[in-house]
Amino acid sequence: MTKPQILQMGPYPEWDQVPLDAQFTVHRYFEAEDKAGFLAKVGGDIRGIATRGELGATAETIAACPNLEVISVYGVGYDAVNLDACRARSIRVTNTPDVLTGDVADLGVAMMLTLSRGMIGAASWVRDGSWAAKGLYPLRSRVWGKRAGVLGLGRIGYEVAKRLQGFDLDIAYCNPAPKPDAAPNWRYVADPVELARDVDFLFVTLAASAATRHIVGKDVLAALGPEGMLINISRASNIDEEALLTALENRTLGSAALDVFEGEPKLNPRFLALDNVLLQPHHASGTFETRKAMGQLLRDNLTAHFAGRNLLTPVL
Ligand code: 8YV
């Protein structure tokens, strides 16, 4: 039987690439120098797209594949897939929810602790001899017992809140509606600005969409204030990055721990000049265990589709 032909938008680890190549005829878009020419050549043969959360599939790519049936995303976020283009042609879309939830929540909490306690600077303090030369490391702010806000109490937000409870933080959350599975002591706050005003740490754990674009803007940042910390483990588009940079530069916002950036992997060089940020390379799901489970789920969705079975984790 001939193998279905798929378009691969970005690289995967070897342990995913080998089985993907065995099951499908894979056309590596990311390796093509002339992308348009490549699509013009193979587009008509493509029945599936294997992509990653941050790469998605644009309307142009989808249009260049007239026989496309399914897009499988290696990631929970599918905001980079043009869903309107998929709906218009009944193209199925899948993602990899659940398998990455715990790791993303872990990284968010780790970023809060790392930045609050100055652990990056403290590690340098040991390595560069400052400890012996200058003495004790400058004091930093306490974490436990403070107030945390979770903007978006979905799967990841829920796991963040659960972990924060272990640090004796007071927890509030903002969501379109109160969540029945929220712990009784997690306060519901309907408005993001009000939430920010109420907390020391604001976690952004929203699934990104046109509706959430720049939901963290000037007002939320001002409400969080000069002692507040913003932690983003969702998508850059949820935050007005220009407003964030200005607030961090002017110290009207205390600090920010960020795993995602507009235009990543390039980022605005203004971030690099700041000493009140912790910058991470979009690796919240980046553990061996989770990435293996994501790769398996990406392939299982493609396999199910081409075998005519129900998709495991459909988006559309
Ligand atoms: C990336 C993600 O897919 O889950 C998501 O939405 O953005 C990530 O897990 C991952 O970095 C691989 O590219």
Short mmCIF file of C-alpha atoms and ligand atoms in Angstrom, two decimals:
data_model
loop_
_atom_site.label_atom_id
_atom_site.label_comp_id
_atom_site.label_asym_id
_atom_site.label_seq_id
_atom_site.Cartn_x
_atom_site.Cartn_y
_atom_site.Cartn_z
CA MET A 1 0.00 0.00 0.00
CA THR A 2 1.32 3.46 -0.78
CA LYS A 3 2.06 5.57 2.24
CA PRO A 4 0.11 8.82 2.73
CA GLN A 5 2.20 11.87 1.85
CA ILE A 6 2.60 14.47 4.54
CA LEU A 7 4.23 17.87 4.86
CA GLN A 8 6.46 18.36 7.92
CA MET A 9 6.71 21.99 9.06
CA GLY A 10 9.59 21.73 11.54
CA PRO A 11 12.09 19.22 12.92
CA TYR A 12 11.26 16.56 15.51
CA PRO A 13 13.63 14.51 17.66
CA GLU A 14 15.13 11.41 16.04
CA TRP A 15 12.83 9.08 18.02
CA ASP A 16 9.83 10.74 16.36
CA GLN A 17 11.36 11.27 12.94
CA VAL A 18 12.23 7.59 12.43
CA PRO A 19 8.68 6.24 12.98
CA LEU A 20 7.17 9.19 11.08
CA ASP A 21 9.37 8.42 8.06
CA ALA A 22 8.46 4.73 8.33
CA GLN A 23 4.72 5.37 8.30
CA PHE A 24 4.46 8.24 5.83
CA THR A 25 6.16 9.74 2.82
CA VAL A 26 7.44 12.89 4.51
CA HIS A 27 8.17 16.12 2.65
CA ARG A 28 10.31 18.38 4.83
CA TYR A 29 9.07 21.90 4.30
CA PHE A 30 11.52 23.32 6.85
CA GLU A 31 14.51 22.06 4.88
CA ALA A 32 13.39 23.59 1.56
CA GLU A 33 15.24 26.73 0.55
CA ASP A 34 12.63 27.83 -1.97
CA LYS A 35 9.48 27.24 0.12
CA ALA A 36 7.03 28.45 -2.54
CA GLY A 37 8.68 26.35 -5.23
CA PHE A 38 8.71 23.33 -2.91
CA LEU A 39 4.99 23.70 -2.16
CA ALA A 40 4.19 24.19 -5.85
CA LYS A 41 5.94 20.87 -6.54
CA VAL A 42 4.61 18.65 -3.72
CA GLY A 43 1.44 20.50 -2.58
CA GLY A 44 -0.93 18.44 -4.72
CA ASP A 45 0.29 15.16 -3.15
CA ILE A 46 -0.05 16.29 0.46
CA ARG A 47 -2.86 14.69 2.50
CA GLY A 48 -1.59 15.56 5.97
CA ILE A 49 0.50 18.22 7.72
CA ALA A 50 2.62 17.44 10.77
CA THR A 51 3.45 20.69 12.53
CA ARG A 52 4.38 22.15 15.91
CA GLY A 53 2.45 24.45 18.23
CA GLU A 54 4.37 27.59 17.36
CA LEU A 55 4.65 26.80 13.64
CA GLY A 56 1.06 25.84 12.85
CA ALA A 57 -0.06 26.12 9.23
CA THR A 58 -0.86 29.36 7.45
CA ALA A 59 -3.73 29.97 5.02
CA GLU A 60 -1.14 30.08 2.20
CA THR A 61 0.32 26.69 3.11
CA ILE A 62 -3.15 25.17 3.41
CA ALA A 63 -4.18 26.68 0.06
CA ALA A 64 -1.06 25.21 -1.55
CA CYS A 65 -2.24 21.70 -0.55
CA PRO A 66 -5.56 21.21 -2.35
CA ASN A 67 -5.89 17.56 -1.22
CA LEU A 68 -5.12 18.22 2.44
CA GLU A 69 -7.28 16.24 4.88
CA VAL A 70 -5.69 16.58 8.30
CA ILE A 71 -3.29 18.77 10.30
CA SER A 72 -1.67 17.20 13.36
CA VAL A 73 -0.12 19.65 15.83
CA TYR A 74 2.75 18.63 18.14
CA GLY A 75 1.58 20.93 20.93
CA VAL A 76 -1.58 21.85 22.79
CA GLY A 77 -1.79 25.33 21.21
CA TYR A 78 -3.26 25.46 17.71
CA ASP A 79 -3.53 29.24 17.39
CA ALA A 80 -0.93 29.22 14.60
CA VAL A 81 -3.14 26.99 12.45
CA ASN A 82 -5.52 28.95 10.28
CA LEU A 83 -8.74 27.33 11.49
CA ASP A 84 -10.99 29.32 9.15
CA ALA A 85 -9.14 27.91 6.15
CA CYS A 86 -9.51 24.41 7.66
CA ARG A 87 -13.23 24.83 8.38
CA ALA A 88 -13.87 26.07 4.85
CA ARG A 89 -12.47 22.81 3.44
CA SER A 90 -13.46 20.43 6.26
CA ILE A 91 -9.82 19.77 7.07
CA ARG A 92 -9.45 17.98 10.42
CA VAL A 93 -7.10 19.40 13.08
CA THR A 94 -5.62 17.59 16.09
CA ASN A 95 -3.33 18.65 18.95
CA THR A 96 -1.56 17.07 21.95
CA PRO A 97 -3.40 18.15 25.10
CA ASP A 98 -3.03 16.57 28.57
CA VAL A 99 0.32 14.86 27.96
CA LEU A 100 2.19 18.16 28.44
CA THR A 101 0.07 19.79 31.16
CA GLY A 102 2.21 18.85 34.17
CA ASP A 103 5.50 19.90 32.58
CA VAL A 104 4.18 23.28 31.47
CA ALA A 105 2.81 23.93 34.96
CA ASP A 106 6.13 22.82 36.50
CA LEU A 107 8.09 25.27 34.36
CA GLY A 108 5.77 28.15 35.22
CA VAL A 109 6.19 27.57 38.94
CA ALA A 110 9.93 26.99 38.55
CA MET A 111 10.24 30.34 36.73
CA MET A 112 8.40 32.11 39.55
CA LEU A 113 10.74 30.60 42.17
CA THR A 114 13.88 31.15 40.09
CA LEU A 115 13.18 34.80 39.43
CA SER A 116 11.86 35.60 42.91
CA ARG A 117 14.84 34.07 44.63
CA GLY A 118 17.36 35.37 42.09
CA MET A 119 18.73 31.90 41.42
CA ILE A 120 20.37 32.72 38.08
CA GLY A 121 22.31 35.61 39.63
CA ALA A 122 23.04 33.52 42.70
CA ALA A 123 24.58 30.75 40.59
CA SER A 124 26.86 33.33 38.94
CA TRP A 125 27.67 34.74 42.40
CA VAL A 126 29.16 31.35 43.28
CA ARG A 127 30.87 30.71 39.93
CA ASP A 128 32.47 34.14 39.44
CA GLY A 129 33.95 34.30 42.93
CA SER A 130 31.62 37.07 44.16
CA TRP A 131 30.65 34.98 47.18
CA ALA A 132 34.24 34.89 48.44
CA ALA A 133 35.05 38.43 47.25
CA LYS A 134 31.87 40.31 48.18
CA GLY A 135 30.17 38.13 50.76
CA LEU A 136 26.52 37.27 51.07
CA TYR A 137 24.23 37.36 48.03
CA PRO A 138 21.74 40.27 48.05
CA LEU A 139 18.41 39.45 49.68
CA ARG A 140 15.41 38.61 47.54
CA SER A 141 11.65 38.48 48.03
CA ARG A 142 9.80 35.62 49.69
CA VAL A 143 7.44 33.46 47.66
CA TRP A 144 5.40 31.40 50.12
CA GLY A 145 2.37 33.02 51.66
CA LYS A 146 2.00 35.59 48.86
CA ARG A 147 -0.89 36.02 46.43
CA ALA A 148 -1.01 34.38 43.02
CA GLY A 149 -3.42 34.94 40.16
CA VAL A 150 -4.05 32.47 37.36
CA LEU A 151 -5.39 34.01 34.17
CA GLY A 152 -7.15 31.13 32.40
CA LEU A 153 -8.09 28.15 34.55
CA GLY A 154 -7.89 25.49 31.84
CA ARG A 155 -5.93 22.28 32.19
CA ILE A 156 -2.56 24.04 32.59
CA GLY A 157 -3.90 26.84 34.80
CA TYR A 158 -5.49 24.26 37.06
CA GLU A 159 -2.20 22.40 37.49
CA VAL A 160 -0.37 25.67 38.18
CA ALA A 161 -2.90 26.56 40.90
CA LYS A 162 -2.61 23.08 42.42
CA ARG A 163 1.17 23.43 42.63
CA LEU A 164 0.96 26.97 44.06
CA GLN A 165 -1.24 25.69 46.84
CA GLY A 166 1.73 23.63 47.95
CA PHE A 167 3.65 26.87 48.43
CA ASP A 168 0.90 28.25 50.69
CA LEU A 169 0.05 30.95 48.19
CA ASP A 170 -3.34 32.58 48.26
CA ILE A 171 -4.93 31.73 44.90
CA ALA A 172 -7.31 33.70 42.72
CA TYR A 173 -8.23 33.00 39.10
CA CYS A 174 -9.89 34.68 36.17
CA ASN A 175 -11.84 32.76 33.59
CA PRO A 176 -14.86 33.47 31.39
CA ALA A 177 -16.92 31.74 34.12
CA PRO A 178 -16.20 30.17 37.54
CA LYS A 179 -14.90 26.60 37.23
CA PRO A 180 -16.74 23.89 39.15
CA ASP A 181 -13.49 21.93 39.62
CA ALA A 182 -11.67 24.88 41.24
CA ALA A 183 -10.79 24.32 44.91
CA PRO A 184 -13.22 26.13 47.24
CA ASN A 185 -10.47 28.47 48.46
CA TRP A 186 -9.50 29.63 44.92
CA ARG A 187 -11.19 33.01 44.51
CA TYR A 188 -12.94 33.74 41.23
CA VAL A 189 -12.32 37.20 39.79
CA ALA A 190 -14.16 38.08 36.58
CA ASP A 191 -11.90 40.89 35.39
CA PRO A 192 -8.19 40.48 34.50
CA VAL A 193 -7.32 44.00 35.75
CA GLU A 194 -8.97 43.30 39.10
CA LEU A 195 -7.13 39.99 39.31
CA ALA A 196 -3.80 41.71 38.62
CA ARG A 197 -4.51 44.35 41.27
CA ASP A 198 -5.08 41.62 43.83
CA VAL A 199 -1.94 39.52 43.36
CA ASP A 200 1.86 39.44 43.57
CA PHE A 201 2.34 36.81 40.84
CA LEU A 202 0.21 36.70 37.70
CA PHE A 203 0.37 33.48 35.65
CA VAL A 204 -0.88 33.64 32.06
CA THR A 205 -2.19 30.20 31.12
CA LEU A 206 -4.79 31.08 28.50
CA ALA A 207 -5.24 29.23 25.23
CA ALA A 208 -4.46 31.96 22.70
CA SER A 209 -7.04 33.12 20.19
CA ALA A 210 -8.10 36.35 18.51
CA ALA A 211 -10.28 37.01 21.58
CA THR A 212 -7.36 36.82 24.03
CA ARG A 213 -4.91 38.87 21.93
CA HIS A 214 -3.21 41.47 24.19
CA ILE A 215 -5.56 40.63 27.07
CA VAL A 216 -2.57 41.49 29.25
CA GLY A 217 -2.13 45.11 28.24
CA LYS A 218 -1.19 48.42 29.84
CA ASP A 219 -3.99 48.28 32.41
CA VAL A 220 -3.28 44.76 33.63
CA LEU A 221 0.45 45.53 33.88
CA ALA A 222 -0.16 48.76 35.80
CA ALA A 223 -2.49 46.91 38.17
CA LEU A 224 0.13 44.23 38.80
CA GLY A 225 2.50 47.05 39.68
CA PRO A 226 6.15 47.65 40.63
CA GLU A 227 6.26 44.73 43.07
CA GLY A 228 4.35 42.35 40.80
CA MET A 229 5.66 39.54 38.62
CA LEU A 230 4.17 38.34 35.33
CA ILE A 231 4.76 34.72 34.29
CA ASN A 232 3.83 33.73 30.73
CA ILE A 233 3.78 30.06 29.74
CA SER A 234 1.04 30.45 27.11
CA ARG A 235 1.57 32.45 23.93
CA ALA A 236 3.20 35.83 23.34
CA SER A 237 0.05 37.13 21.65
CA ASN A 238 -1.79 37.09 24.99
CA ILE A 239 0.45 39.97 26.07
CA ASP A 240 0.97 43.41 24.58
CA GLU A 241 4.74 43.02 24.32
CA GLU A 242 5.39 46.70 23.65
CA ALA A 243 3.46 47.65 26.81
CA LEU A 244 5.30 44.92 28.73
CA LEU A 245 8.73 46.16 27.65
CA THR A 246 7.85 49.74 28.55
CA ALA A 247 6.51 48.70 31.97
CA LEU A 248 9.62 46.62 32.72
CA GLU A 249 11.97 49.40 31.56
CA ASN A 250 10.15 52.01 33.65
CA ARG A 251 9.83 49.60 36.60
CA THR A 252 6.08 50.20 36.72
CA LEU A 253 6.04 46.39 36.53
CA GLY A 254 8.39 44.58 38.91
CA SER A 255 9.50 41.64 36.80
CA ALA A 256 8.53 39.08 34.20
CA ALA A 257 9.35 35.42 33.56
CA LEU A 258 8.69 34.59 29.92
CA ASP A 259 8.85 31.37 27.92
CA VAL A 260 7.31 32.83 24.74
CA PHE A 261 7.98 35.88 22.56
CA GLU A 262 6.56 37.66 19.57
CA GLY A 263 8.50 36.56 16.49
CA GLU A 264 10.36 33.83 18.42
CA PRO A 265 12.95 32.41 18.25
CA LYS A 266 14.12 35.97 17.54
CA LEU A 267 13.15 38.32 20.31
CA ASN A 268 13.06 42.04 20.82
CA PRO A 269 16.62 43.02 21.89
CA ARG A 270 15.12 45.35 24.51
CA PHE A 271 14.46 42.21 26.60
CA LEU A 272 18.19 41.47 26.71
CA ALA A 273 19.00 44.80 28.31
CA LEU A 274 16.70 44.15 31.27
CA ASP A 275 17.77 42.73 34.62
CA ASN A 276 14.20 42.18 35.84
CA VAL A 277 13.32 39.38 33.42
CA LEU A 278 13.86 35.65 33.24
CA LEU A 279 13.95 34.58 29.58
CA GLN A 280 13.31 30.98 28.54
CA PRO A 281 13.38 29.47 25.01
CA HIS A 282 9.77 28.19 24.70
CA HIS A 283 10.54 24.88 26.36
CA ALA A 284 7.74 24.47 28.90
CA SER A 285 6.84 21.09 27.38
CA GLY A 286 10.50 20.24 26.86
CA THR A 287 11.13 17.03 28.79
CA PHE A 288 12.02 13.67 27.25
CA GLU A 289 8.92 12.10 28.73
CA THR A 290 6.45 14.70 27.50
CA ARG A 291 7.97 15.24 24.08
CA LYS A 292 7.92 11.46 23.48
CA ALA A 293 4.25 11.36 24.45
CA MET A 294 3.53 14.36 22.20
CA GLY A 295 5.26 12.71 19.22
CA GLN A 296 3.34 9.49 19.78
CA LEU A 297 0.02 11.34 19.99
CA LEU A 298 0.83 13.38 16.87
CA ARG A 299 1.44 10.13 14.93
CA ASP A 300 -1.50 8.29 16.50
CA ASN A 301 -3.83 11.05 15.32
CA LEU A 302 -2.45 10.85 11.77
CA THR A 303 -2.64 7.06 11.79
CA ALA A 304 -6.23 7.11 13.08
CA HIS A 305 -7.24 9.57 10.38
CA PHE A 306 -5.73 7.62 7.50
CA ALA A 307 -7.20 4.36 8.86
CA GLY A 308 -10.65 5.96 8.95
CA ARG A 309 -10.84 5.75 12.75
CA ASN A 310 -11.90 8.47 15.19
CA LEU A 311 -9.24 11.08 15.95
CA LEU A 312 -7.84 10.76 19.48
CA THR A 313 -7.65 14.46 20.28
CA PRO A 314 -9.58 16.44 17.68
CA VAL A 315 -9.70 20.23 17.59
CA LEU A 316 -11.80 20.35 14.41
C1 8YV B 1 5.58 23.43 21.32
C2 8YV B 1 3.65 24.45 22.39
O1 8YV B 1 4.76 22.76 20.47
O2 8YV B 1 2.12 22.90 23.30
C3 8YV B 1 2.28 23.97 22.70
O3 8YV B 1 1.33 24.66 22.34
O4 8YV B 1 3.81 25.54 21.95
C4 8YV B 1 4.85 23.61 22.62
O5 8YV B 1 4.61 22.42 23.27
C5 8YV B 1 6.87 22.72 21.51
O6 8YV B 1 7.76 23.65 21.92
C6 8YV B 1 7.39 22.04 20.27
O7 8YV B 1 7.62 22.91 19.24
#
